[in-house]
CSV table of C-alpha atoms and ligand atoms in Angstrom, one decimal:
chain,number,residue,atom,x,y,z
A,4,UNK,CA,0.0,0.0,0.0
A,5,UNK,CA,3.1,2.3,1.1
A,6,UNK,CA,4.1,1.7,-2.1
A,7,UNK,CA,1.0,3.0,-4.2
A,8,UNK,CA,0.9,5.7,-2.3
A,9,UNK,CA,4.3,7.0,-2.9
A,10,UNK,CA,3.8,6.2,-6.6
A,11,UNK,CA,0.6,8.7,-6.4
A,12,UNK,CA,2.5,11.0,-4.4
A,13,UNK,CA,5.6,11.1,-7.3
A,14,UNK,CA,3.2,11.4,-10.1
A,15,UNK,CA,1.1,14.3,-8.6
A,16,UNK,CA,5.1,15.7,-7.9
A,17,UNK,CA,5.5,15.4,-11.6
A,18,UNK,CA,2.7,16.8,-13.2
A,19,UNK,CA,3.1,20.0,-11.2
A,20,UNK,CA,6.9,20.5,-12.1
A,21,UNK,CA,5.6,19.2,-15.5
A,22,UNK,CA,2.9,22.1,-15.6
A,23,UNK,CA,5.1,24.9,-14.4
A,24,UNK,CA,7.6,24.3,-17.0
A,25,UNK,CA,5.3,24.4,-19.6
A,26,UNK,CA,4.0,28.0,-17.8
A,27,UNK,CA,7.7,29.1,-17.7
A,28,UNK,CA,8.9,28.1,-21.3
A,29,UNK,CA,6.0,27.1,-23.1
A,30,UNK,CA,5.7,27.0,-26.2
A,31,UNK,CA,7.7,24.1,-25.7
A,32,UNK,CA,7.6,20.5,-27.1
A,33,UNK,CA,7.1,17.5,-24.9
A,34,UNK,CA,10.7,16.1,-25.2
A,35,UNK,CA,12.0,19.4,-24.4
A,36,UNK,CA,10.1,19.2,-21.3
A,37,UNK,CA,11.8,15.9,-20.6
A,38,UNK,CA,15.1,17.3,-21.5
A,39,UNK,CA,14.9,20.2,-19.1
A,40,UNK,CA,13.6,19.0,-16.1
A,41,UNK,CA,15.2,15.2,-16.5
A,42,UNK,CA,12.0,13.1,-16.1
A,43,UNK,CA,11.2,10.6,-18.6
A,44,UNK,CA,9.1,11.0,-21.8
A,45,UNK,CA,6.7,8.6,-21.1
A,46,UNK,CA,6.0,10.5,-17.4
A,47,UNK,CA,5.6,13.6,-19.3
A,48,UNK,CA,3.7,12.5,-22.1
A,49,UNK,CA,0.8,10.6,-19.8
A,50,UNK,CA,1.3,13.8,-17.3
A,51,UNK,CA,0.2,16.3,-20.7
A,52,UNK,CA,-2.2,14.3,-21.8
A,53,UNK,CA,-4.3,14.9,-18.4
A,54,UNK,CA,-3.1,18.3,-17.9
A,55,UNK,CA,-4.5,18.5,-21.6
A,56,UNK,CA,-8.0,16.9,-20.6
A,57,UNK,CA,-8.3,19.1,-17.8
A,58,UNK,CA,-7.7,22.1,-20.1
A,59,UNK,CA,-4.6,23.8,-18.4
A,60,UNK,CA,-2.5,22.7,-21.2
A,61,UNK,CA,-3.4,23.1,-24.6
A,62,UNK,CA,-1.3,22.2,-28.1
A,63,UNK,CA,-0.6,25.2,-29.9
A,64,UNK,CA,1.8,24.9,-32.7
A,65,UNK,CA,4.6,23.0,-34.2
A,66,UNK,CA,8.0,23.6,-33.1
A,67,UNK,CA,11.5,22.5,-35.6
A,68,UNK,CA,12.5,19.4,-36.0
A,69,UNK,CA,15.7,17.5,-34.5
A,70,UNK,CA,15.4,15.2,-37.3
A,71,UNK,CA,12.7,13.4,-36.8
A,72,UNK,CA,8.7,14.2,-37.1
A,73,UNK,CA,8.2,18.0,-36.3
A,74,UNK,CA,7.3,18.5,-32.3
A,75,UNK,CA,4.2,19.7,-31.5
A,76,UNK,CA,4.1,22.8,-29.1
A,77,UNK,CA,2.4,22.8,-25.4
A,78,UNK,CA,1.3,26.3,-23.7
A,79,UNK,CA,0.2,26.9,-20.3
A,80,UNK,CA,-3.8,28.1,-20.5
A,81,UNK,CA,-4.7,30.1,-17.2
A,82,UNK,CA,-8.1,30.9,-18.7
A,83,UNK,CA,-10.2,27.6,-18.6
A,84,UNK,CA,-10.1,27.2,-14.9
A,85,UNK,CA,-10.8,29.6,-12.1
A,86,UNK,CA,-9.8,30.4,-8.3
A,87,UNK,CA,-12.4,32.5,-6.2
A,88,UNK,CA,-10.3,34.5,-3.7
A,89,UNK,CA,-11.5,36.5,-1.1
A,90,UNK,CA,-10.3,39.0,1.7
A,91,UNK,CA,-11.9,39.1,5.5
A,92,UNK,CA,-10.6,42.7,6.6
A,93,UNK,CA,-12.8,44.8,9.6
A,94,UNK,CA,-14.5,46.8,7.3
A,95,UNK,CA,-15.2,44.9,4.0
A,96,UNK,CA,-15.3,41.7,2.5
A,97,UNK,CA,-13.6,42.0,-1.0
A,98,UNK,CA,-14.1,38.4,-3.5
A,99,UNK,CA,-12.9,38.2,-6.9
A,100,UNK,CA,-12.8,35.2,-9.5
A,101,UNK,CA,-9.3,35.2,-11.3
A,102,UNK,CA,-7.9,33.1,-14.0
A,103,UNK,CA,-4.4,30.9,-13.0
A,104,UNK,CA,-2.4,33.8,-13.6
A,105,UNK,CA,-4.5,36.3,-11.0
A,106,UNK,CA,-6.2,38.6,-13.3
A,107,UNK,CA,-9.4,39.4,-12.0
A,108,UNK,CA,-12.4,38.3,-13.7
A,109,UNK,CA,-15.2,39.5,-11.3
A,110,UNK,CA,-14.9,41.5,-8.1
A,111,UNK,CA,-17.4,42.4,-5.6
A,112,UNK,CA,-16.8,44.5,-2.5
A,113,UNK,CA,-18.8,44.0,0.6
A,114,UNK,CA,-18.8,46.5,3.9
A,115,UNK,CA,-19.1,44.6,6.8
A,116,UNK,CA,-20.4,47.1,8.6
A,117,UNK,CA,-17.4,46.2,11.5
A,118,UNK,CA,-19.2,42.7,11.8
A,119,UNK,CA,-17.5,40.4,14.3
A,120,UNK,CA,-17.2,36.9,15.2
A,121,UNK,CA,-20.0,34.7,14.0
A,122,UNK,CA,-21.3,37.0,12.6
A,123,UNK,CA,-18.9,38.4,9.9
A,124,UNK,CA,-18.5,34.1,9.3
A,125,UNK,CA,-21.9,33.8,8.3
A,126,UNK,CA,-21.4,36.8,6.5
A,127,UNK,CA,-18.9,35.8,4.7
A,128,UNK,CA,-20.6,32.5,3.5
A,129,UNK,CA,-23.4,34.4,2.5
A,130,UNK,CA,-21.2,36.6,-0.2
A,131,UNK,CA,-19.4,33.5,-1.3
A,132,UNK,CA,-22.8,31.5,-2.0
A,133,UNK,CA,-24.1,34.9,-3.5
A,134,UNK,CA,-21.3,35.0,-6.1
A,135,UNK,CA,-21.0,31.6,-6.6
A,136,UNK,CA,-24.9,31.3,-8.2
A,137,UNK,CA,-24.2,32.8,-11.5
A,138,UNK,CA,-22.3,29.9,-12.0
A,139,UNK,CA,-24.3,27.4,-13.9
A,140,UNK,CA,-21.9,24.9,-12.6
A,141,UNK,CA,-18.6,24.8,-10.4
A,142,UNK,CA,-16.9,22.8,-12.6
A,143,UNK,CA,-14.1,25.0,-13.9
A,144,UNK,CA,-13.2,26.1,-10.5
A,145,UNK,CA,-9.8,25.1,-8.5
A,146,UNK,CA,-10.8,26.7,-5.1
A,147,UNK,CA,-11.3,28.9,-2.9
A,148,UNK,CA,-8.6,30.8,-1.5
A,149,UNK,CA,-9.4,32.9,1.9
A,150,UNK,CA,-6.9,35.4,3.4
A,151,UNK,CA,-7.4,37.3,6.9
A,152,UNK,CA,-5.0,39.0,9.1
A,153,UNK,CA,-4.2,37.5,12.4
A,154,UNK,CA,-2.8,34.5,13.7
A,155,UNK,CA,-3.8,31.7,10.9
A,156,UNK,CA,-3.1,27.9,11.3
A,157,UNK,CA,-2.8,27.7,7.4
A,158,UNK,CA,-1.9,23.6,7.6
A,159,UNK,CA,-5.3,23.3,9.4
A,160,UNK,CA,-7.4,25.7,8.2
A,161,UNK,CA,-8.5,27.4,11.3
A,162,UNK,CA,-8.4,31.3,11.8
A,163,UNK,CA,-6.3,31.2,15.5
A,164,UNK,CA,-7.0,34.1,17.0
A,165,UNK,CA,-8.2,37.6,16.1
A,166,UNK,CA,-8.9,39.9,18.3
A,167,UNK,CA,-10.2,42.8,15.7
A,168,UNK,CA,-12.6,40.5,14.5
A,169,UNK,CA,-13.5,38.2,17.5
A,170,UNK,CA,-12.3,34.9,15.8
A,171,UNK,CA,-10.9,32.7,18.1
A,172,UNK,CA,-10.2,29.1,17.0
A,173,UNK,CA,-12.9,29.4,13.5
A,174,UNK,CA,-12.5,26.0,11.1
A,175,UNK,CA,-12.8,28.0,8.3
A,176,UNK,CA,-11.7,26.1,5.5
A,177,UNK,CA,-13.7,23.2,7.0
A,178,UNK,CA,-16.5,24.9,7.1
A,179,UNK,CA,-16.1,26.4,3.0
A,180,UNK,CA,-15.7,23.2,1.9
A,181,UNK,CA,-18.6,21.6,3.3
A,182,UNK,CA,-21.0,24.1,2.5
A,183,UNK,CA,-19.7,24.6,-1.2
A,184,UNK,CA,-17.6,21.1,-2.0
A,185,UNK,CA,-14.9,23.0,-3.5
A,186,UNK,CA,-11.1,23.0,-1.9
A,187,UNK,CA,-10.1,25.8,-0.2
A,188,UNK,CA,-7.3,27.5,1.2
A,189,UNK,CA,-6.9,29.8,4.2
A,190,UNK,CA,-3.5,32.1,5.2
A,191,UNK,CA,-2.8,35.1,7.1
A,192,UNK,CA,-3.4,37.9,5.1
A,193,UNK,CA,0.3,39.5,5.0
A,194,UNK,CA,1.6,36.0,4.6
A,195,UNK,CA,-0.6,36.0,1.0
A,196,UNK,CA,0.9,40.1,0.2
A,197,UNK,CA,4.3,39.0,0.8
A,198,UNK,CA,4.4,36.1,-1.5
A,199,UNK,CA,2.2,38.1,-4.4
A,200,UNK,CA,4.9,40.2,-4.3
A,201,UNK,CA,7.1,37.0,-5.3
A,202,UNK,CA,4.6,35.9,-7.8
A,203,UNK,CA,3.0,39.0,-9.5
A,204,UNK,CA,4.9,42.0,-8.2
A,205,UNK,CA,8.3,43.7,-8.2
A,206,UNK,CA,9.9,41.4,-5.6
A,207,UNK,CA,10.4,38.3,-7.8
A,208,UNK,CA,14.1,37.6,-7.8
A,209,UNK,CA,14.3,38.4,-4.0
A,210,UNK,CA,14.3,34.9,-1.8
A,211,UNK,CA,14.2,36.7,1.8
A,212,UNK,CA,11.7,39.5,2.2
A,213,UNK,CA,9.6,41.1,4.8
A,214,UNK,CA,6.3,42.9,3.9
A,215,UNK,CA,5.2,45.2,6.2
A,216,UNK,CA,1.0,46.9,6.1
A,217,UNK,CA,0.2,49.9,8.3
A,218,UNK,CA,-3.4,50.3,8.9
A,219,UNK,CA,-4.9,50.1,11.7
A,220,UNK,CA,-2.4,48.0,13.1
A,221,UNK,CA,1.3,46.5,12.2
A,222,UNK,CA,1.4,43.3,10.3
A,223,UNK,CA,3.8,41.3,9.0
A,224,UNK,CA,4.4,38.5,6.4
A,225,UNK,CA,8.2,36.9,6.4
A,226,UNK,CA,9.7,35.1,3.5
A,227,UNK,CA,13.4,33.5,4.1
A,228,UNK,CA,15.0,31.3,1.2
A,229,UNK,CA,11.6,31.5,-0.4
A,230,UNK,CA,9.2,29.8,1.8
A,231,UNK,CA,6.9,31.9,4.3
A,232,UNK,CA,7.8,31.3,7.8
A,233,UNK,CA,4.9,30.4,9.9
A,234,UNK,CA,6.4,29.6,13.7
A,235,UNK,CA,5.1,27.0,15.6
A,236,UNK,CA,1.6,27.8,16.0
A,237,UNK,CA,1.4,30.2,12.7
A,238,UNK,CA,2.1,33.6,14.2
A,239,UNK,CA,5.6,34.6,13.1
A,240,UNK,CA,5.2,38.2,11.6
A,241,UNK,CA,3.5,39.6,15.0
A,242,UNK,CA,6.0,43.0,14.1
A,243,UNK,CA,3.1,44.8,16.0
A,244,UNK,CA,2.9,43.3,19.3
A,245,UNK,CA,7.0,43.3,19.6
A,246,UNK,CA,7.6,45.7,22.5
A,247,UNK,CA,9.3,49.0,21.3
A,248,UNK,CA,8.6,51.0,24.7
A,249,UNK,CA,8.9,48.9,28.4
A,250,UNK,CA,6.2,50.1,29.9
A,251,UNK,CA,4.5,52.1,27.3
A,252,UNK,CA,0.6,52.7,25.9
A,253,UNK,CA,-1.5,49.4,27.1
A,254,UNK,CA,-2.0,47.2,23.8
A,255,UNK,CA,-5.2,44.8,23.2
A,256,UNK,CA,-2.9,41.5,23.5
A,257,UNK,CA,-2.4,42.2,27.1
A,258,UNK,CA,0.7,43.9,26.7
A,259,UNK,CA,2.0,47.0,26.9
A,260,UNK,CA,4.2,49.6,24.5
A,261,UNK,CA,3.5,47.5,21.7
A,262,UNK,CA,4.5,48.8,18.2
A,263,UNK,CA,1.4,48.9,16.7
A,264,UNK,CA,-0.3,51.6,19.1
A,265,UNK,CA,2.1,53.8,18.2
A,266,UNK,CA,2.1,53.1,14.2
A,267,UNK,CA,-1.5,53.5,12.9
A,268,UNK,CA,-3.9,55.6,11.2
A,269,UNK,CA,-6.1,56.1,14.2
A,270,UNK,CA,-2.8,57.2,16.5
A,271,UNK,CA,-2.1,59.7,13.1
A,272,UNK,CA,-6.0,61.2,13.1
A,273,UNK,CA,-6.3,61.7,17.2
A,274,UNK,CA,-2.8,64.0,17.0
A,275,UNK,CA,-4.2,65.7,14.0
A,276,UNK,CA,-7.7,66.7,15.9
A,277,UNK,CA,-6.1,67.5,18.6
A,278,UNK,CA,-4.2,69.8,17.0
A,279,UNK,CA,-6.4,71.6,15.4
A,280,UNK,CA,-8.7,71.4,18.1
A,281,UNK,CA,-5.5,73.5,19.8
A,282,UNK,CA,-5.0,77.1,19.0
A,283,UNK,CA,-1.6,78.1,17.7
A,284,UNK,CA,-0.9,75.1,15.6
A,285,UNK,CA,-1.2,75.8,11.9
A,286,UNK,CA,-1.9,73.7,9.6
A,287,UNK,CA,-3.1,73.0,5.5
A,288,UNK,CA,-5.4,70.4,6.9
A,289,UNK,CA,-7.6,73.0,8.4
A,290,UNK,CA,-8.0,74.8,4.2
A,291,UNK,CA,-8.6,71.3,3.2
A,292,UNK,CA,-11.3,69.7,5.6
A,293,UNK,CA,-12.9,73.2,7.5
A,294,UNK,CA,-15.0,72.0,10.1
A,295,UNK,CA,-15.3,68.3,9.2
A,296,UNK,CA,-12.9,66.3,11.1
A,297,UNK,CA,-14.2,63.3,9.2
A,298,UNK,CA,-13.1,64.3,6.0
A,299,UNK,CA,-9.6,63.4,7.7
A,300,UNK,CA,-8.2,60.4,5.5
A,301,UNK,CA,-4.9,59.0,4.7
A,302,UNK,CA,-4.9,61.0,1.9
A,303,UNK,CA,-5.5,63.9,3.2
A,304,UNK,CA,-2.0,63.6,5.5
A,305,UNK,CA,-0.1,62.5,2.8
A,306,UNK,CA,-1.1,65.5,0.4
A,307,UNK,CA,-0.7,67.8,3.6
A,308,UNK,CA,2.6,66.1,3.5
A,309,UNK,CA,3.5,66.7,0.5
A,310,UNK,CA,2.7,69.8,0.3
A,311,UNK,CA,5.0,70.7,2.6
A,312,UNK,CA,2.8,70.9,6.2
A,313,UNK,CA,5.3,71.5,9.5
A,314,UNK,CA,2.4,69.4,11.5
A,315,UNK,CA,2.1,66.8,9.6
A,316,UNK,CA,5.9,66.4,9.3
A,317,UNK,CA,6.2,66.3,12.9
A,318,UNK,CA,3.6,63.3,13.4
A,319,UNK,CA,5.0,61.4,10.6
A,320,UNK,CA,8.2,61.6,12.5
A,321,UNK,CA,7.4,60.6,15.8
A,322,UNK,CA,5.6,57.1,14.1
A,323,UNK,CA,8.6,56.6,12.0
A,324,UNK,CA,10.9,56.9,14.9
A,325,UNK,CA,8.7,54.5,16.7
A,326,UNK,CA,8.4,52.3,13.4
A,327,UNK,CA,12.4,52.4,12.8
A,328,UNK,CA,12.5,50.8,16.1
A,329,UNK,CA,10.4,47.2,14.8
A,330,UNK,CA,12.7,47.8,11.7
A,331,UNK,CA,16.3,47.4,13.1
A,332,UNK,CA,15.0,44.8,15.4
A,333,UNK,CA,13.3,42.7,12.4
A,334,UNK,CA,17.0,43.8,10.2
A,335,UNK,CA,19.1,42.6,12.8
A,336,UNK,CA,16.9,39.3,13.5
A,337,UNK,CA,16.1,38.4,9.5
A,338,UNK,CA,18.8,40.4,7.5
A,339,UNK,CA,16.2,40.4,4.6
A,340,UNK,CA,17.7,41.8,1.2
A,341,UNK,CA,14.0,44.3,1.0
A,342,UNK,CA,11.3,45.9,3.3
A,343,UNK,CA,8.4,46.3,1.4
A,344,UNK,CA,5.8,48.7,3.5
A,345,UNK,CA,2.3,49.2,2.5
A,346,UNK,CA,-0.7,50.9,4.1
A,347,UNK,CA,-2.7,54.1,3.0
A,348,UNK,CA,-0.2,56.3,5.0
A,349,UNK,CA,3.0,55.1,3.1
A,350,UNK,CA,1.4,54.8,-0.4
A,351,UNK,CA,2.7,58.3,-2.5
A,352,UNK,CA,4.3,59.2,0.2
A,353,UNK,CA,8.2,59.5,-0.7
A,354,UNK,CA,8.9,61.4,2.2
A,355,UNK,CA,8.0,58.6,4.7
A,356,UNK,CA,9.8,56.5,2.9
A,357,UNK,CA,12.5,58.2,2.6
A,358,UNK,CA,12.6,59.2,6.6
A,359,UNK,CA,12.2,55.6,7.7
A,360,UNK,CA,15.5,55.0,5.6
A,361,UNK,CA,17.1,57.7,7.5
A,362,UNK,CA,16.6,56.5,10.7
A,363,UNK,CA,17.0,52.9,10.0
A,364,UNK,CA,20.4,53.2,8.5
A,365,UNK,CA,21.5,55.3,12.0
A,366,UNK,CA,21.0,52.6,13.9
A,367,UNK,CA,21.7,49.3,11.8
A,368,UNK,CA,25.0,47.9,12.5
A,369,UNK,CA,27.5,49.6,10.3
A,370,UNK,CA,28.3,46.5,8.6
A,371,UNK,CA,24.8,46.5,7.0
A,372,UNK,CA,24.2,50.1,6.3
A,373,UNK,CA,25.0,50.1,2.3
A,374,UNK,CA,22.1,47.4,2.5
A,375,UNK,CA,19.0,48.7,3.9
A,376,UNK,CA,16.5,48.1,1.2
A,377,UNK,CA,12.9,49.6,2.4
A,378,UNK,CA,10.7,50.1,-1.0
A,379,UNK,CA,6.7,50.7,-1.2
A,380,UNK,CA,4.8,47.7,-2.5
A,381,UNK,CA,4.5,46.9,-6.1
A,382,UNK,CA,0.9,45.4,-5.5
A,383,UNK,CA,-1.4,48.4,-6.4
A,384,UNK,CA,-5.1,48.1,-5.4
A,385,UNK,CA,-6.0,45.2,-5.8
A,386,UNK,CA,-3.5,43.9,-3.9
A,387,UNK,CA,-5.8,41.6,-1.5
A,388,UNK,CA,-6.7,40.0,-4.4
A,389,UNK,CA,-3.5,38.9,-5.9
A,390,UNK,CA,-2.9,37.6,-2.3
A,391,UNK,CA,-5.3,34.7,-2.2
A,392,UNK,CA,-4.7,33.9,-5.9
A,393,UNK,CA,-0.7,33.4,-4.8
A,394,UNK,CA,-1.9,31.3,-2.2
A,395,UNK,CA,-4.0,28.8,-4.2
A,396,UNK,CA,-1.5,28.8,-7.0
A,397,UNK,CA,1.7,28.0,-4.5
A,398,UNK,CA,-0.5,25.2,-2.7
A,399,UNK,CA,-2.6,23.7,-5.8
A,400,UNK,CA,0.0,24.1,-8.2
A,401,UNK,CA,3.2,24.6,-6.5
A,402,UNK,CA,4.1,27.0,-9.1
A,403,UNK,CA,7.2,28.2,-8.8
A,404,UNK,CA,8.8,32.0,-9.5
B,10,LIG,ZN1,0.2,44.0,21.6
């Protein structure tokens, strides 16, 4: 029986370094295929032959001939079959169906209206089954691929612990698959961003890279020799509960002086009101908003920003001092060869950017100064989305970079 199994084990092994060539190189003639990756022509030619039933490989031209009877031409077709990904966050629900190469199809966004535990579950099935029925059929589809921040046990499927969204211990993926019968696949959310960076984005020929978001919060997603490290129980990449200041501002973990309540968007706003709720400081903001304090965005700071506002500047430089802290600490841990750093404060913003260098490359030992690599993402917006479709298409597929 052992022995059967292995046998499966090896073919399924084959046909997805078999299918990833022919994405890589194709057009490319089955003998080639054998050729490059050293497996025999009869494995590759029974391999193609189902990869061709199932419609991810199609013939498409012949190719010249060694001698012998011209070779006819395999390509990789990532439009036959589909993924469905979709993105838990605290204020919307975003789902998309993509082809095998993550452009988007379809996309619906949902508000959750700051739903929370069973709720925003039930709420979640509810958009899936919704988008699922103008399907005549599921056949064409490879799964469902569901990312959310906090602590994820990916192997099992189970959201861990969250405390934004009061998910403690959630079978998720069990409880997709049951309803729908289609596999599905569940990861952290910055665990998905920093390998769709890999995949789709800028990052590709990097092998050790840390991907930082700053919302509300401080995530992170780690990547060392290319493969995402998880930790014991899956929450590696915590950047925002790592102490920065003993004794500091009292964080929802239990802790206090946590990074992430002093690097968010709603630490950024408060300081602004205040401010302006203060007499003496000036500021742009107060031209651009008047009297409505909601009319505040990330946006708003980051044009204030750039347009030169002495406020602004200031704030940005306390949270980058506080951020540069998490930094060296994660440098002088990981030594990764790039930072990427995302969130609505940091997008357009140069200056932020440029700062957090600044103050990193004070404090990094000397020996890695010339190194410090901090760059913004290369996602753009639909960023959430090419997150789940790199987590489907590393697990399903195994492709490769
Ligand atoms: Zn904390």
């Amino acid at each position: 029986m052992r022995r059967t199994g292995d046998l499966k084990l090896m073919q399924e092994l084959n046909r997805s370094i078999i299918l990833d060539t022919i994405r890589k190189h194709g057009p490319i003639s089955r003998s080639d295929i054998a050729k490059l990756i050293n497996i025999s022509p009869t494995t590759v030619t029974s391999a193609v032959n189902e990869l061709i039933n199932e419609g991810v490989v199609r013939e498409d031209g012949i190719g010249i001939s060694n001698g012998g009877r011209k070779p006819v031409l395999l390509r990789f077709d990532p439009n036959t079959r589909y993924v469905i990904g979709v993105s838990i966050s605290n204020s919307y629900i975003k789902i998309s169906e993509m082809n095998l190469e993550g452009s988007i199809i379809r996309k619906e966004i949902h508000s959750t209206n700051y739903q929370q535990g069973e709720e925003i579950i039930s709420l979640t099935l509810q958009i899936i089954e919704q988008f699922l029925q103008s399907k005549e059929n599921l056949e064409g589809c490879e799964g469902v691929s569901i990312i959310t921040p906090g602590i994820v046990d990916a192997g099992k499927g189970i959201v861990s612990y969250n405390t934004k969204l009061k998910l403690y211990d959630v079978p998720l993926k069990e409880m997709v698959e049951q309803q729908f019968g289609l596999p599905t696949y569940l990861d952290n959310d910055t665990n998905a961003f920093v390998l769709a960076e890999n995949y789709f984005g800028s990052f590709g020929q990097y092998k050790d890279l840390v991907y930082i978001t700053i919302g509300d919060g401080v995530g992170s997603g780690i990547m060392v020799n290319g493969k995402i490290i998880r930790g014991y129980k899956g929450s590696s990449g915590e950047l925002g509960h790592t102490t920065i200041v003993k004794g500091g501002l009292k964080c929802e973990c239990g802790n206090e002086g946590c990074l992430e309540n002093y690097v968010n968007w709603p630490a950024i706003y408060s300081k602004i009101v205040t401010a302006l709720m203060s007499r003496g400081k000036e500021t742009i903001i107060k031209d651009q908003v008047g009297e409505d304090l909601n009319r505040i965005t990330p946006a708003v700071f980051v044009r204030a920003l750039n347009e030169g506002d002495s406020l602004c500047f200031q704030i940005m430089d306390e949270i980058v001092s506080h951020l540069s802290s998490g930094i060296i600490n994660t440098i002088h841990l990981l030594n990764p060869e790039v930072i990427i750093l995302s969130g609505e404060i940091v997008q357009e913003n140069d200056l932020f950017v440029n700062l957090l260098k600044n103050y990193v490359s004070k404090q990094v030992i000397p020996i890695l100064r010339e190194e410090v690599n901090i760059q913004p993402t290369s996602l753009g917006a639909d960023f959430e989305m090419l997150g789940a479709a790199a987590v489907i298409l590393q697990e399903k597929y195994q492709f490769t970079i």
